[in-house]
Coordinates of C-alpha atoms in Angstrom, one line a residue:
Chain Z
M1 CA 105.5 140.7 132.7
S2 CA 107.0 139.7 129.3
V3 CA 107.2 143.4 128.3
K4 CA 109.1 144.4 131.4
Y5 CA 111.8 141.7 131.0
G6 CA 111.8 142.1 127.2
I7 CA 112.8 145.8 127.7
L8 CA 115.4 144.9 130.3
T9 CA 116.9 142.3 128.0
S10 CA 116.9 144.7 125.0
L11 CA 118.7 147.3 127.0
F12 CA 121.3 144.9 128.4
R13 CA 123.8 145.5 125.6
Q14 CA 122.9 148.9 124.2
R15 CA 120.7 151.9 124.6
H16 CA 117.5 152.1 122.6
H17 CA 114.7 154.6 122.0
G18 CA 111.1 153.6 122.5
Y19 CA 110.1 152.4 119.1
E20 CA 113.3 150.3 118.8
L21 CA 112.4 148.7 122.1
K22 CA 108.9 147.8 120.8
L23 CA 110.6 146.0 117.8
E24 CA 113.1 144.3 120.0
V25 CA 110.4 143.0 122.4
D26 CA 108.3 141.8 119.4
S27 CA 111.2 139.8 118.1
L28 CA 111.8 138.3 121.6
L29 CA 108.2 137.3 121.9
G30 CA 108.7 135.3 118.7
I31 CA 105.7 134.0 116.7
K32 CA 103.2 135.2 119.3
G33 CA 104.8 138.7 119.1
K34 CA 103.5 142.2 118.4
I35 CA 102.9 144.3 121.5
N36 CA 101.1 147.6 121.6
P37 CA 103.6 150.6 121.6
G38 CA 101.6 152.1 124.5
Q39 CA 102.5 149.1 126.6
V40 CA 106.2 149.8 126.0
Y41 CA 105.9 153.4 127.2
T42 CA 103.8 152.7 130.3
T43 CA 106.2 149.9 131.2
L44 CA 109.2 152.3 130.6
D45 CA 107.6 154.8 133.0
R46 CA 107.3 152.1 135.7
L47 CA 110.9 150.9 135.1
M48 CA 112.2 154.6 135.4
R49 CA 110.2 155.1 138.6
D50 CA 111.7 151.9 140.1
Q51 CA 115.2 153.0 138.9
L52 CA 115.7 149.9 136.8
V53 CA 116.1 152.0 133.7
S54 CA 117.1 155.6 133.2
S55 CA 117.3 158.1 130.3
P56 CA 120.7 159.5 129.4
G57 CA 119.1 162.0 127.0
W58 CA 118.1 162.2 123.3
D59 CA 119.5 160.9 120.1
D60 CA 120.4 163.1 117.0
Q61 CA 116.8 162.7 115.8
E62 CA 115.4 164.0 119.1
R63 CA 114.2 160.5 120.3
K64 CA 114.4 159.8 124.0
L65 CA 117.0 157.1 124.8
F66 CA 116.8 154.6 127.6
Q67 CA 119.6 152.6 129.3
L68 CA 119.8 149.8 131.8
E69 CA 120.7 150.6 135.4
A70 CA 122.6 148.2 137.7
R71 CA 119.3 147.4 139.6
G72 CA 117.7 146.6 136.3
K73 CA 120.5 144.2 135.4
D74 CA 120.1 142.5 138.8
E75 CA 116.4 142.2 138.4
L76 CA 116.8 140.7 134.9
E77 CA 119.3 138.1 136.0
K78 CA 117.2 137.1 139.0
W79 CA 114.2 136.6 136.7
L80 CA 116.3 134.6 134.3
L81 CA 117.2 132.2 137.1
E82 CA 113.7 131.5 138.2
P83 CA 112.4 128.2 136.7
V84 CA 109.1 128.5 134.9
P85 CA 106.4 126.1 136.0
Y86 CA 105.2 124.2 132.9
Y87 CA 101.5 124.4 133.8
T88 CA 101.3 128.1 133.5
A89 CA 101.3 127.9 129.7
K90 CA 98.2 125.8 129.4
E91 CA 96.4 126.3 132.7
D92 CA 93.6 127.9 130.9
F93 CA 92.5 124.7 129.2
F94 CA 93.1 122.5 132.2
F95 CA 91.0 124.9 134.3
K96 CA 88.3 125.0 131.7
W97 CA 88.2 121.2 131.5
N98 CA 88.1 120.8 135.3
C99 CA 85.2 123.2 135.4
A100 CA 83.5 121.1 132.7
R101 CA 84.0 118.0 134.7
K102 CA 82.7 119.6 137.9
I103 CA 79.4 120.6 136.3
H104 CA 79.2 117.3 134.3
F105 CA 79.2 119.4 131.1
A106 CA 77.3 117.5 128.4
Q107 CA 79.5 118.8 125.6
E108 CA 82.9 117.8 127.1
K109 CA 83.6 115.6 124.1
Q110 CA 83.1 118.5 121.7
M111 CA 85.3 120.6 123.9
L112 CA 88.1 118.1 123.7
E113 CA 87.6 117.6 119.9
Q114 CA 87.8 121.3 119.3
Q115 CA 90.9 121.6 121.5
K116 CA 92.5 118.7 119.6
E117 CA 91.6 120.3 116.3
M118 CA 93.3 123.5 117.4
I119 CA 96.4 121.7 118.5
I120 CA 96.6 119.8 115.2
K121 CA 96.3 123.0 113.2
E122 CA 99.1 124.6 115.3
V123 CA 101.2 121.5 114.9
M124 CA 100.8 121.6 111.1
E125 CA 101.5 125.3 110.8
L126 CA 104.4 125.4 113.3
T127 CA 106.0 122.5 111.6
K128 CA 105.9 124.3 108.3
L129 CA 107.2 127.5 109.9
K130 CA 110.0 125.9 111.7
T131 CA 111.3 124.2 108.5
E132 CA 111.3 127.6 106.8
L133 CA 113.1 129.2 109.7
L134 CA 115.7 126.5 109.8
L135 CA 116.4 126.9 106.0
Q136 CA 116.8 130.6 106.6
G137 CA 119.4 129.9 109.3
E138 CA 117.1 131.1 112.2
E139 CA 118.4 128.4 114.6
N140 CA 117.1 129.9 117.8
K141 CA 113.6 130.5 116.5
Y142 CA 113.6 127.0 115.1
L143 CA 114.5 125.5 118.5
L144 CA 111.9 127.5 120.3
I145 CA 109.2 126.3 117.9
T146 CA 110.5 122.7 118.4
G147 CA 110.0 123.2 122.1
T148 CA 106.4 124.4 121.6
L149 CA 105.7 121.4 119.4
L150 CA 106.9 119.0 122.1
H151 CA 104.5 120.6 124.5
L152 CA 101.7 120.3 121.9
E153 CA 102.5 116.6 121.5
A154 CA 102.1 116.1 125.2
D155 CA 98.8 118.0 125.2
L156 CA 97.5 115.9 122.3
N157 CA 98.5 112.7 124.1
W158 CA 96.8 113.9 127.2
I159 CA 93.5 114.6 125.4
N160 CA 93.7 111.2 123.7
Q161 CA 94.1 109.7 127.1
V162 CA 91.1 111.6 128.5
E163 CA 89.0 110.5 125.5
N164 CA 90.1 106.8 125.8
R165 CA 89.2 106.7 129.5
S166 CA 85.8 108.3 128.8
R167 CA 84.8 105.7 126.3
Chain F
M23 CA 105.0 112.4 88.5
I24 CA 102.8 109.6 89.9
K25 CA 99.4 108.6 88.6
V26 CA 97.5 105.7 90.0
T27 CA 94.2 104.6 88.4
N28 CA 91.8 102.0 89.9
L29 CA 94.5 100.3 91.8
T30 CA 93.5 97.1 93.5
K31 CA 95.5 94.6 95.5
E32 CA 94.2 91.3 96.7
F33 CA 96.0 88.7 98.8
V34 CA 94.9 85.1 98.6
Q35 CA 95.4 82.7 101.4
G36 CA 93.8 79.3 100.7
Q37 CA 90.2 79.9 99.9
E38 CA 90.2 83.4 101.4
R39 CA 90.7 86.5 99.4
T40 CA 91.5 89.8 101.2
Q41 CA 91.3 93.0 99.2
V42 CA 93.8 95.4 100.8
L43 CA 93.5 98.2 98.2
K44 CA 90.0 98.7 96.7
G45 CA 90.3 100.8 93.5
I46 CA 92.6 103.7 94.4
D47 CA 92.9 106.8 92.2
L48 CA 95.8 109.1 93.0
H49 CA 97.8 111.9 91.5
I50 CA 101.1 113.3 92.9
E51 CA 102.9 116.1 91.2
E52 CA 106.6 116.5 90.7
G53 CA 108.3 118.1 93.6
E54 CA 105.5 117.4 96.1
F55 CA 106.0 116.1 99.6
V56 CA 103.1 113.8 100.4
A57 CA 102.3 112.0 103.6
I58 CA 100.1 108.9 103.6
M59 CA 98.4 108.4 106.9
G60 CA 96.1 105.7 108.2
P61 CA 95.6 103.1 110.9
S62 CA 97.5 99.8 110.8
G63 CA 96.2 97.5 108.2
S64 CA 94.6 100.3 106.2
G65 CA 96.7 99.5 103.1
K66 CA 99.1 102.4 103.2
S67 CA 102.3 100.4 103.2
T68 CA 100.9 98.1 100.4
L69 CA 100.3 101.2 98.3
L70 CA 103.9 102.3 98.9
Q71 CA 105.2 98.9 97.9
L72 CA 103.2 99.0 94.6
L73 CA 104.4 102.6 93.9
G74 CA 107.9 101.3 94.4
G75 CA 107.5 98.3 92.1
L76 CA 108.3 96.0 95.0
D77 CA 105.0 94.2 94.3
V78 CA 102.5 94.1 91.5
P79 CA 98.8 95.1 91.6
T80 CA 95.9 92.7 91.0
K81 CA 94.3 95.4 88.9
G82 CA 94.8 99.0 87.8
D83 CA 97.6 101.2 86.5
I84 CA 100.6 102.8 88.2
Q85 CA 102.5 105.4 86.3
V86 CA 105.7 106.8 87.7
D87 CA 107.6 109.4 85.8
Q88 CA 105.5 108.5 82.7
H89 CA 106.3 104.8 82.9
F90 CA 103.6 102.1 83.5
L91 CA 105.1 100.0 86.3
N92 CA 102.3 97.4 86.0
K93 CA 103.1 96.8 82.4
M94 CA 106.8 96.1 82.9
K95 CA 108.4 92.7 83.1
E96 CA 110.1 91.9 86.4
R97 CA 113.6 92.6 85.2
E98 CA 112.5 95.9 83.6
R99 CA 110.9 96.8 86.9
T100 CA 114.0 96.0 88.9
I101 CA 116.1 98.3 86.6
F102 CA 113.5 101.0 86.8
R103 CA 113.4 100.7 90.6
R104 CA 117.2 101.0 90.9
Q105 CA 117.5 103.9 88.5
K106 CA 114.4 106.0 89.3
L107 CA 113.3 105.3 92.8
G108 CA 114.8 105.7 96.2
F109 CA 113.6 103.8 99.3
I110 CA 113.8 104.5 103.0
F111 CA 112.5 101.9 105.4
Q112 CA 111.6 102.0 109.1
N113 CA 114.4 99.4 109.9
Y114 CA 117.0 101.1 107.6
Q115 CA 117.8 97.9 105.7
L116 CA 121.5 98.6 105.5
L117 CA 124.1 95.9 104.9
P118 CA 125.5 95.6 108.4
T119 CA 129.1 94.6 107.6
L120 CA 129.6 97.2 104.9
T121 CA 130.9 100.7 105.7
V122 CA 128.9 103.9 105.3
E123 CA 130.3 104.7 101.9
E124 CA 130.0 101.1 100.7
N125 CA 126.3 101.0 101.7
I126 CA 125.6 104.3 99.9
A127 CA 127.5 103.2 96.8
F128 CA 125.8 99.8 96.7
P129 CA 123.0 100.7 94.2
L130 CA 125.6 102.2 91.8
H131 CA 127.6 98.9 91.4
A132 CA 124.9 97.3 89.3
D133 CA 125.2 100.0 86.7
G134 CA 129.0 99.7 86.3
K135 CA 132.2 100.8 87.9
L136 CA 132.4 103.6 90.4
T137 CA 133.8 106.6 88.5
N138 CA 135.6 109.5 90.2
E139 CA 132.5 111.6 89.6
K140 CA 130.3 109.0 91.3
N141 CA 132.7 108.8 94.3
K142 CA 132.6 112.6 94.6
W143 CA 128.8 112.5 94.7
I144 CA 128.9 109.8 97.4
H145 CA 131.2 112.1 99.5
E146 CA 128.9 115.1 98.9
L147 CA 125.9 113.0 100.0
I148 CA 127.7 111.8 103.2
A149 CA 128.4 115.5 104.0
S150 CA 124.8 116.6 103.2
V151 CA 123.4 114.0 105.6
G152 CA 125.8 115.1 108.3
L153 CA 128.0 112.0 108.5
E154 CA 131.4 113.5 107.7
G155 CA 134.2 111.5 109.1
L156 CA 132.2 108.3 109.3
N157 CA 132.8 107.1 105.7
R158 CA 134.6 104.0 106.7
K159 CA 132.6 103.1 109.8
R160 CA 130.7 99.8 109.6
A161 CA 126.9 100.3 109.4
N162 CA 126.2 98.0 112.4
L163 CA 128.4 100.3 114.6
L164 CA 126.2 103.3 114.0
S165 CA 123.2 104.6 116.0
G166 CA 119.7 104.3 114.7
G167 CA 119.6 107.9 113.6
Q168 CA 123.0 107.6 111.8
Q169 CA 121.8 104.4 110.1
Q170 CA 118.7 106.2 108.8
R171 CA 120.9 109.0 107.5
V172 CA 123.0 106.4 105.6
A173 CA 119.7 105.0 104.2
I174 CA 118.7 108.5 103.0
A175 CA 122.0 109.0 101.2
R176 CA 121.7 105.5 99.7
A177 CA 118.2 106.3 98.5
L178 CA 119.4 109.6 96.9
V179 CA 122.5 108.2 95.2
N180 CA 120.8 107.6 91.9
H181 CA 119.1 111.0 91.8
P182 CA 115.7 109.3 92.1
A183 CA 112.6 110.7 90.5
V184 CA 110.7 109.8 93.7
L185 CA 111.8 109.0 97.2
L186 CA 109.5 106.5 99.0
A187 CA 109.7 106.4 102.7
D188 CA 107.9 103.8 104.8
E189 CA 107.6 105.1 108.5
P190 CA 111.2 106.5 108.3
T191 CA 111.1 107.7 111.9
G192 CA 109.2 104.7 113.4
N193 CA 112.2 103.3 115.2
L194 CA 113.6 106.6 116.4
D195 CA 113.0 108.8 119.4
R196 CA 111.5 112.3 118.9
A197 CA 114.8 114.1 118.7
K198 CA 116.4 111.7 116.2
A199 CA 113.1 111.6 114.2
E200 CA 113.2 115.4 114.0
E201 CA 116.7 115.3 112.5
I202 CA 115.6 112.8 109.9
L203 CA 112.5 114.7 109.0
V204 CA 114.4 118.0 108.7
L205 CA 116.9 116.2 106.4
L206 CA 114.1 115.0 104.1
S207 CA 112.4 118.3 104.2
T208 CA 115.6 120.1 103.2
F209 CA 116.1 117.8 100.2
H210 CA 112.5 118.5 99.3
R211 CA 112.7 122.3 99.6
R212 CA 116.2 122.7 98.2
K213 CA 116.3 120.1 95.4
K214 CA 112.6 119.8 94.7
Q215 CA 112.8 116.1 95.6
T216 CA 109.4 114.4 95.2
I217 CA 108.8 112.5 98.5
V218 CA 106.0 110.0 99.4
M219 CA 106.1 109.1 103.0
V220 CA 103.9 106.7 104.9
T221 CA 103.5 107.6 108.6
H222 CA 101.0 107.3 111.4
D223 CA 102.6 110.3 113.2
I224 CA 100.9 113.7 112.8
F225 CA 104.2 115.4 113.8
A226 CA 106.0 113.8 110.9
A227 CA 103.0 114.5 108.5
G228 CA 103.3 118.2 109.4
F229 CA 106.4 118.4 107.1
A230 CA 104.4 117.4 104.0
D231 CA 102.5 119.6 101.5
H232 CA 99.6 117.3 101.2
L233 CA 98.1 114.5 103.3
I234 CA 96.4 111.4 102.0
L235 CA 94.2 109.8 104.6
F236 CA 93.7 106.1 104.2
K237 CA 91.0 103.9 105.7
D238 CA 90.1 100.2 104.9
G239 CA 91.9 100.1 101.6
V240 CA 90.4 103.3 100.2
I241 CA 91.4 107.0 100.2
D242 CA 89.2 108.6 102.9
Q243 CA 90.4 112.1 102.1
V244 CA 93.1 114.0 100.3
I245 CA 94.0 117.1 102.4
S246 CA 95.6 120.2 101.1
R247 CA 96.8 122.5 103.8
K248 CA 95.4 125.4 101.9
E249 CA 91.9 124.2 102.7
E250 CA 90.1 126.1 105.5
D251 CA 89.0 123.0 107.5
Y252 CA 91.9 120.7 107.1
A253 CA 92.6 120.4 110.8
K254 CA 89.0 119.4 111.4
Y255 CA 89.2 116.5 108.9
L256 CA 92.5 115.4 110.5
A257 CA 91.1 115.6 114.1
N258 CA 88.1 113.5 113.0
F259 CA 90.2 111.1 111.2
M260 CA 92.5 110.6 114.1
A261 CA 89.6 110.2 116.6

């Protein structure tokens, strides 16, 4: 899903060839970035088939160029206006925890501790990274990491609450 | 920069003696940003007070910038504190009826007249903490976040060897706290300012290079972020 809208976003202002699109999408994905080039080309095939993207030809180095079609622009704008439910980002752990409760999993405490440890590690590393980004003038990346940290804070508080109620 | 050896602090009330610090050894290098974490009553704020010469130890040595604080007379310690240390407190501790620039200039008055050079530095500090245009506003008319910015500028006005911060974001919401921590971190990274910050907040501690975990008057763990398992120690400590 991210690759599709990443490509549509990258083509919004200018044409790109395939490898440029991979780099653009990596950059949009931020710290979690790095997609497989194959994913870009299979997604481009689908986008061409659905007439969201077309190819106006080749550049001077014989690389196939891609451009955004009106339908692609509409699709992108529609997606941008759809609110994202918060739970999607962390449903994996909630689901796992729910399963653990359902089967009265004896190691639930360990599961929560491990999750907490992971969150703390992310908090520490992201805090360091965001400070570096801010000093480099990367305001947007800094703000995105700040957002992630606020979610992590909520997750940490939630685990603490589960632990307190289980005592 | 800071070397603490066998530091002990006891408080006596009537017949009862309470040992708040129980023989602490600690070493903080120049240019480090260190966070001291621990539960309430673990002794972390007492340690900060001793490092800042605001109180004297019952036993042990405190060396700051190669000076033994515990061997100084009270007046010597006061001068050292004013010239070499900067303090930031949870409740800002500004003089409410003085303006922003008067508060920042306050520590300079004791060492003589304000020169043009010092005035220029005050204005530079006001700009660097993001309070341009508020020079003549009274401290009690500022928001909490703005007051803490003034406190940071005041703490830095004497180019301190060490900046000591006791829960500097404790009275602020997350967004304001972030601004203050970013400011401290910027001074640390750009000016190599040594900072020792007491906090109970892991999100504030994340800005530091090293973490000192305090429990019942002793150092439970000194954590370097280069260590593989540091998150595990932290998670256990916070459990």
